PDB file of C-alpha atoms in Angstrom:
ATOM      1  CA  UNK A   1      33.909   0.178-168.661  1.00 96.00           C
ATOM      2  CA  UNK A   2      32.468  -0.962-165.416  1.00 98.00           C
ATOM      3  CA  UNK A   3      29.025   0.106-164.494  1.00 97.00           C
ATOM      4  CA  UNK A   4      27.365   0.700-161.042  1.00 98.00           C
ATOM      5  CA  UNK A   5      26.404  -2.658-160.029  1.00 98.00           C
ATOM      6  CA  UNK A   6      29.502  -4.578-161.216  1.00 98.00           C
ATOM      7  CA  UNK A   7      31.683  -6.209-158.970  1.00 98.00           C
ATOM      8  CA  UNK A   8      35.247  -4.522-158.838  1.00 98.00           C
ATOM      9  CA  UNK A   9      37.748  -6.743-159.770  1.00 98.00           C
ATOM     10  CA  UNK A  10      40.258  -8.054-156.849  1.00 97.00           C
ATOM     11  CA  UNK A  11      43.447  -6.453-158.308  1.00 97.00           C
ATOM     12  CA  UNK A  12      46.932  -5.669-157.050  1.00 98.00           C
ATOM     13  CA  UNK A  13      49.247  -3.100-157.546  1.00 98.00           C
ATOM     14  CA  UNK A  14      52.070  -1.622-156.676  1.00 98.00           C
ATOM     15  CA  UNK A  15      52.159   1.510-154.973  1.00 98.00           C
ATOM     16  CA  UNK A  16      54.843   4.495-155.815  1.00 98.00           C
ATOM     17  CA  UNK A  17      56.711   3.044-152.747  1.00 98.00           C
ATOM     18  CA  UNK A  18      56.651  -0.522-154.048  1.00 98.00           C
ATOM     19  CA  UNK A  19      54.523  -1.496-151.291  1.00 98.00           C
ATOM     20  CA  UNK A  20      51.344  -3.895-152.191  1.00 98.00           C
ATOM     21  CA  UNK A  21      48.520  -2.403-152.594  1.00 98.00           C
ATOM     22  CA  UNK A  22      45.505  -5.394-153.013  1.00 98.00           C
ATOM     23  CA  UNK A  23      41.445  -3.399-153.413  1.00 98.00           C
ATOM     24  CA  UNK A  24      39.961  -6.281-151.251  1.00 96.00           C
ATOM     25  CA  UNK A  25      42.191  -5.148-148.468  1.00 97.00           C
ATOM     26  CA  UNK A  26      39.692  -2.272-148.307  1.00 96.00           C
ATOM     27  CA  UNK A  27      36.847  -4.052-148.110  1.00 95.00           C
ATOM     28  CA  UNK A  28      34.944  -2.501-145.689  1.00 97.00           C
ATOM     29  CA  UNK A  29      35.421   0.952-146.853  1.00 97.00           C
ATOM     30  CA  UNK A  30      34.743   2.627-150.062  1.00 98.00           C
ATOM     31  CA  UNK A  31      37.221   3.471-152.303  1.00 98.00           C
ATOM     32  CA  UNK A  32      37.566   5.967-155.383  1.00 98.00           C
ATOM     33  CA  UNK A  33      39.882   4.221-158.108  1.00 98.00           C
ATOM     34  CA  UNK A  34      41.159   7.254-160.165  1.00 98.00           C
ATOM     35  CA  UNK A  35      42.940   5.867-163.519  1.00 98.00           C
ATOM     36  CA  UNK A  36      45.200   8.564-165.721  1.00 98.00           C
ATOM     37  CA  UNK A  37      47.110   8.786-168.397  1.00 97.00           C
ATOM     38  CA  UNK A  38      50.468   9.625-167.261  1.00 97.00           C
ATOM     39  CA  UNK A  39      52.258  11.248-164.626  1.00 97.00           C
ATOM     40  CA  UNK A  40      54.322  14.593-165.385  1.00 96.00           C
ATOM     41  CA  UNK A  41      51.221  15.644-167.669  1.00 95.00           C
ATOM     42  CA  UNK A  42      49.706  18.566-167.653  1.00 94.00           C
ATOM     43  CA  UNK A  43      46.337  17.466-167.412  1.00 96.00           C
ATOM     44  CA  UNK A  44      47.094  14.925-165.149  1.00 96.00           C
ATOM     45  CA  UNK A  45      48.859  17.191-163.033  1.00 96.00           C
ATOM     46  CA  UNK A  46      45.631  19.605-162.939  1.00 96.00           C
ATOM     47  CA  UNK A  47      43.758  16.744-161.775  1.00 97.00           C
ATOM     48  CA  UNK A  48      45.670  15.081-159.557  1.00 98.00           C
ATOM     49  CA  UNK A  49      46.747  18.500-157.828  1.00 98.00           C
ATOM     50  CA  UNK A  50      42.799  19.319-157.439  1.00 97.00           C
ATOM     51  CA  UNK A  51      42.163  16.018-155.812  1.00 98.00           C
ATOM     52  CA  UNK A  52      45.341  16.921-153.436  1.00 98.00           C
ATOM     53  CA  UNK A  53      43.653  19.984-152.905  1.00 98.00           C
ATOM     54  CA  UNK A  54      40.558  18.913-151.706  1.00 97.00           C
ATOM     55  CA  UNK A  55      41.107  15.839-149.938  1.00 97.00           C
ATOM     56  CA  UNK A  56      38.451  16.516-147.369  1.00 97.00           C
ATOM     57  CA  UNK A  57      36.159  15.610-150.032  1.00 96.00           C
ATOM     58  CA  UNK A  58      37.284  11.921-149.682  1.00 97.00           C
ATOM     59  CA  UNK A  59      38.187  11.980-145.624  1.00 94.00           C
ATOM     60  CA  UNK A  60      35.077  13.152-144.569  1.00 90.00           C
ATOM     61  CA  UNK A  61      33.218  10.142-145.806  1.00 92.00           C
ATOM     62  CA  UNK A  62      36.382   7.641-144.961  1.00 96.00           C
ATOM     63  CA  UNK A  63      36.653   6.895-148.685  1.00 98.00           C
ATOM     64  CA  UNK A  64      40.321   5.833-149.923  1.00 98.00           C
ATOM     65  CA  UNK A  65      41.639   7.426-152.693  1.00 98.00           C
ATOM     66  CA  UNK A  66      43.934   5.419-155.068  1.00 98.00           C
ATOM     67  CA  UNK A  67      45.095   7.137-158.134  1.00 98.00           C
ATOM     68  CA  UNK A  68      46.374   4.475-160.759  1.00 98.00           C
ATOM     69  CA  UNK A  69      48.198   5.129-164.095  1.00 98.00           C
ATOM     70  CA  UNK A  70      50.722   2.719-166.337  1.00 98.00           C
ATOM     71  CA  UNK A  71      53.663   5.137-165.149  1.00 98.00           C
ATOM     72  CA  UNK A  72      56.467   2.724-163.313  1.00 98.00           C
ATOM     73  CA  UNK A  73      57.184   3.717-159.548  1.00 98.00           C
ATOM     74  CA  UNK A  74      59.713   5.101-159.749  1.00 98.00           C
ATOM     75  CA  UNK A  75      58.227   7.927-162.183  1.00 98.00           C
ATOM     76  CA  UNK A  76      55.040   7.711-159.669  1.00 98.00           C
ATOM     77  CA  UNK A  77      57.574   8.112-156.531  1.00 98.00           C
ATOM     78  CA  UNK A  78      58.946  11.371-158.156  1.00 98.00           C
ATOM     79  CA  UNK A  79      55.991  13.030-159.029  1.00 98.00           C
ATOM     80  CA  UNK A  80      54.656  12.351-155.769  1.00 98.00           C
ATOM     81  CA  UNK A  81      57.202  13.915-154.210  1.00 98.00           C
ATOM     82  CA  UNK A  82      57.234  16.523-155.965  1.00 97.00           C
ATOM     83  CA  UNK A  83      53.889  17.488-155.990  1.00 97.00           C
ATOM     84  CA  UNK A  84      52.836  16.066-152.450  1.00 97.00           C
ATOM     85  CA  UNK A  85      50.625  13.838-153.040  1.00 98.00           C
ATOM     86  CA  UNK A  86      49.953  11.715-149.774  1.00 95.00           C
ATOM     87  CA  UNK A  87      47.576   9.380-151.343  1.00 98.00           C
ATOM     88  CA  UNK A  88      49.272   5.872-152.826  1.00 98.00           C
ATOM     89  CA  UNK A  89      49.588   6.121-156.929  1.00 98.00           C
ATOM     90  CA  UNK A  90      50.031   2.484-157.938  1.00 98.00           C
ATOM     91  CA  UNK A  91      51.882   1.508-161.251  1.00 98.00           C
ATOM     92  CA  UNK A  92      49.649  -0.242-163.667  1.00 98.00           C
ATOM     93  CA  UNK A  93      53.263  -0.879-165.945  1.00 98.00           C
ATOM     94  CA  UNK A  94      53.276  -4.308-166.118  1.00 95.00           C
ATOM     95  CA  UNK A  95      51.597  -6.500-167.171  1.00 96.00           C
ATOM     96  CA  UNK A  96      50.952  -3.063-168.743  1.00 97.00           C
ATOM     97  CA  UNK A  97      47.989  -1.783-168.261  1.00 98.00           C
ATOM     98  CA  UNK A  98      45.946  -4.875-167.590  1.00 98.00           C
ATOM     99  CA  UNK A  99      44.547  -3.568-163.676  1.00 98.00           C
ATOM    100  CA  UNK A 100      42.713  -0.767-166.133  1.00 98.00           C
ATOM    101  CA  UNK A 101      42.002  -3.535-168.833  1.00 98.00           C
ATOM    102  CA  UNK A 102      39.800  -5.021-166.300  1.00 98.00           C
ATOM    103  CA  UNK A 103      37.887  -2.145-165.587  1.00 98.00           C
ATOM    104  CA  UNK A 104      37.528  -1.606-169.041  1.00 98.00           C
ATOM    105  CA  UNK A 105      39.777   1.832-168.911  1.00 98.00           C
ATOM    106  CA  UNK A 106      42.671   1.015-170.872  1.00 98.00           C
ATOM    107  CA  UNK A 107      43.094   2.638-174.784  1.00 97.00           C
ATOM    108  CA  UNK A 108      45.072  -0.217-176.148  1.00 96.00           C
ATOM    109  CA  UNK A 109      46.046   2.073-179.184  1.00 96.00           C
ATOM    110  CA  UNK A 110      47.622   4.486-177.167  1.00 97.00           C
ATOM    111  CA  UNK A 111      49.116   1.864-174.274  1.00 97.00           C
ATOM    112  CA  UNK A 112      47.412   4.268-171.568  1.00 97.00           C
ATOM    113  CA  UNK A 113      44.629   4.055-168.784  1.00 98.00           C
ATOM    114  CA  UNK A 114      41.808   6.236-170.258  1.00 97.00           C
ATOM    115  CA  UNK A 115      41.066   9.085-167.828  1.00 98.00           C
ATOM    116  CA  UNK A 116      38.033   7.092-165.722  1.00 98.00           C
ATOM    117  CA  UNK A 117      36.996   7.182-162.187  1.00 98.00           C
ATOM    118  CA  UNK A 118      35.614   4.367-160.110  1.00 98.00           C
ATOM    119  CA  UNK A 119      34.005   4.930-156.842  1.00 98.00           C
ATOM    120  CA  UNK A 120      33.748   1.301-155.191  1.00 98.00           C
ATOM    121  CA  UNK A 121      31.380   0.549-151.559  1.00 98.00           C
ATOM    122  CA  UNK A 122      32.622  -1.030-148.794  1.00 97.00           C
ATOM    123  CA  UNK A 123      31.345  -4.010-150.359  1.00 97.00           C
ATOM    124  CA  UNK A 124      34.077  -4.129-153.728  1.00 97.00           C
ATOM    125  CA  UNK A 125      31.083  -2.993-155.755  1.00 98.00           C
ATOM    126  CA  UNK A 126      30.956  -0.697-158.425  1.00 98.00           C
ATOM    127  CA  UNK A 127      28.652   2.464-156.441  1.00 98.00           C
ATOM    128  CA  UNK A 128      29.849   4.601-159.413  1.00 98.00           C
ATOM    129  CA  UNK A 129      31.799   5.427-162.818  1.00 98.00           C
ATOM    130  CA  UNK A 130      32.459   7.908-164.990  1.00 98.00           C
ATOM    131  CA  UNK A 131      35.292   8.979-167.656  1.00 97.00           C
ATOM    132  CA  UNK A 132      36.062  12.294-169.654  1.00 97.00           C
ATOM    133  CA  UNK A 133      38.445  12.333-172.939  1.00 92.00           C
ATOM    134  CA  UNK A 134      41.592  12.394-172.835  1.00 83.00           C
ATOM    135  CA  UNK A 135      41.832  15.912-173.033  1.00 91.00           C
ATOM    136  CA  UNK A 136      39.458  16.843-170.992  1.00 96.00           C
ATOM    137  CA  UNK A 137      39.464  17.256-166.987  1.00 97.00           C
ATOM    138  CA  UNK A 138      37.092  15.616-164.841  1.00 97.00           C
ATOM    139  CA  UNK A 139      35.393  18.011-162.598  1.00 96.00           C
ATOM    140  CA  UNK A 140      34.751  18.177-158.542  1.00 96.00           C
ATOM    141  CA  UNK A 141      31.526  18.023-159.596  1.00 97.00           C
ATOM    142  CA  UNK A 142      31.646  14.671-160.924  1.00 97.00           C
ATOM    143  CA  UNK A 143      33.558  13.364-157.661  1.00 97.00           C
ATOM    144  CA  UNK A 144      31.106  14.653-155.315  1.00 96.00           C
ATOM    145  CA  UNK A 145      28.315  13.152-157.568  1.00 96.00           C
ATOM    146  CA  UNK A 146      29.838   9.858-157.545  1.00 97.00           C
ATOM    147  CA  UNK A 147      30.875  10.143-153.818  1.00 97.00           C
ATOM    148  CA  UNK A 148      26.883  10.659-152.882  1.00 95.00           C
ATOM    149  CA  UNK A 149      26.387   7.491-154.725  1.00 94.00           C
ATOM    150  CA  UNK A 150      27.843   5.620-151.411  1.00 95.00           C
TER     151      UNK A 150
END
């Protein structure tokens, strides 16, 4: 998994629109990369709906939030409109899985992103990581940690 210190990788996605979505396009601002298993989970959905929730955490110090699983987007468009999410979710389905691959997040025995975060500086490096099993939720607590890395 990447460390603080490592560069972030210059990967492109898709997002849940189909749009683009390129991390040195940000450069310039930080970003929080937040990889998950899959979409319609209920885990996942505890997470993702907390992060929805408390989005000021992530505005207030301009950092984007990109939320990336190995869903296609068409599953990602649904469950974003379903659940509101107004930050992108960008399909890591194929080649599958390799954008978490290279942040060394992806359980190649299961075929899913491992539940990591990655909070990036405006410079595409690594300010800040952390994961929690699969089964486990990751906690504000961790984000705002990780944010104060910046």
């Amino acid at each position: 998994m990447l460390a603080p210190g490592d560069v972030a990788p210059d990967v492109s996605l898709v997002n849940q629109f189909g749009q683009p979505v390129r991390l040195s396009e940000f450069r310039g601002r930080p970003v929080a990369i937040v990889f998950f298993p899959l979409a319609f989970s209920g885990i996942c959905h505890g997470e993702l709906c907390e992060l929805r929730d408390n989005i000021a955490m992530f505005e207030g110090p301009n950092v984007a939030l990109l939320a990336i699983s190995v869903d296609s987007k068409h599953t990602l468009r649904a469950w974003a409109e379903r659940e509101g999410y107004e930050f992108p979710l960008l399909s890591d389905f194929w080649p599958h899985g390799a954008v978490a691959d290279a942040f060394g997040a992806f359980d190649a025995g299961t075929g899913l992103a491992e539940r990591a975060t990655f909070v990036i500086d405006a410079d595409g490096i690594v300010a800040a990581s952390f994961s929690t099993p699969r089964g486990d939720a990751r906690s504000l607590d961790q984000y705002r940690a990780a944010l104060a890395a910046l």
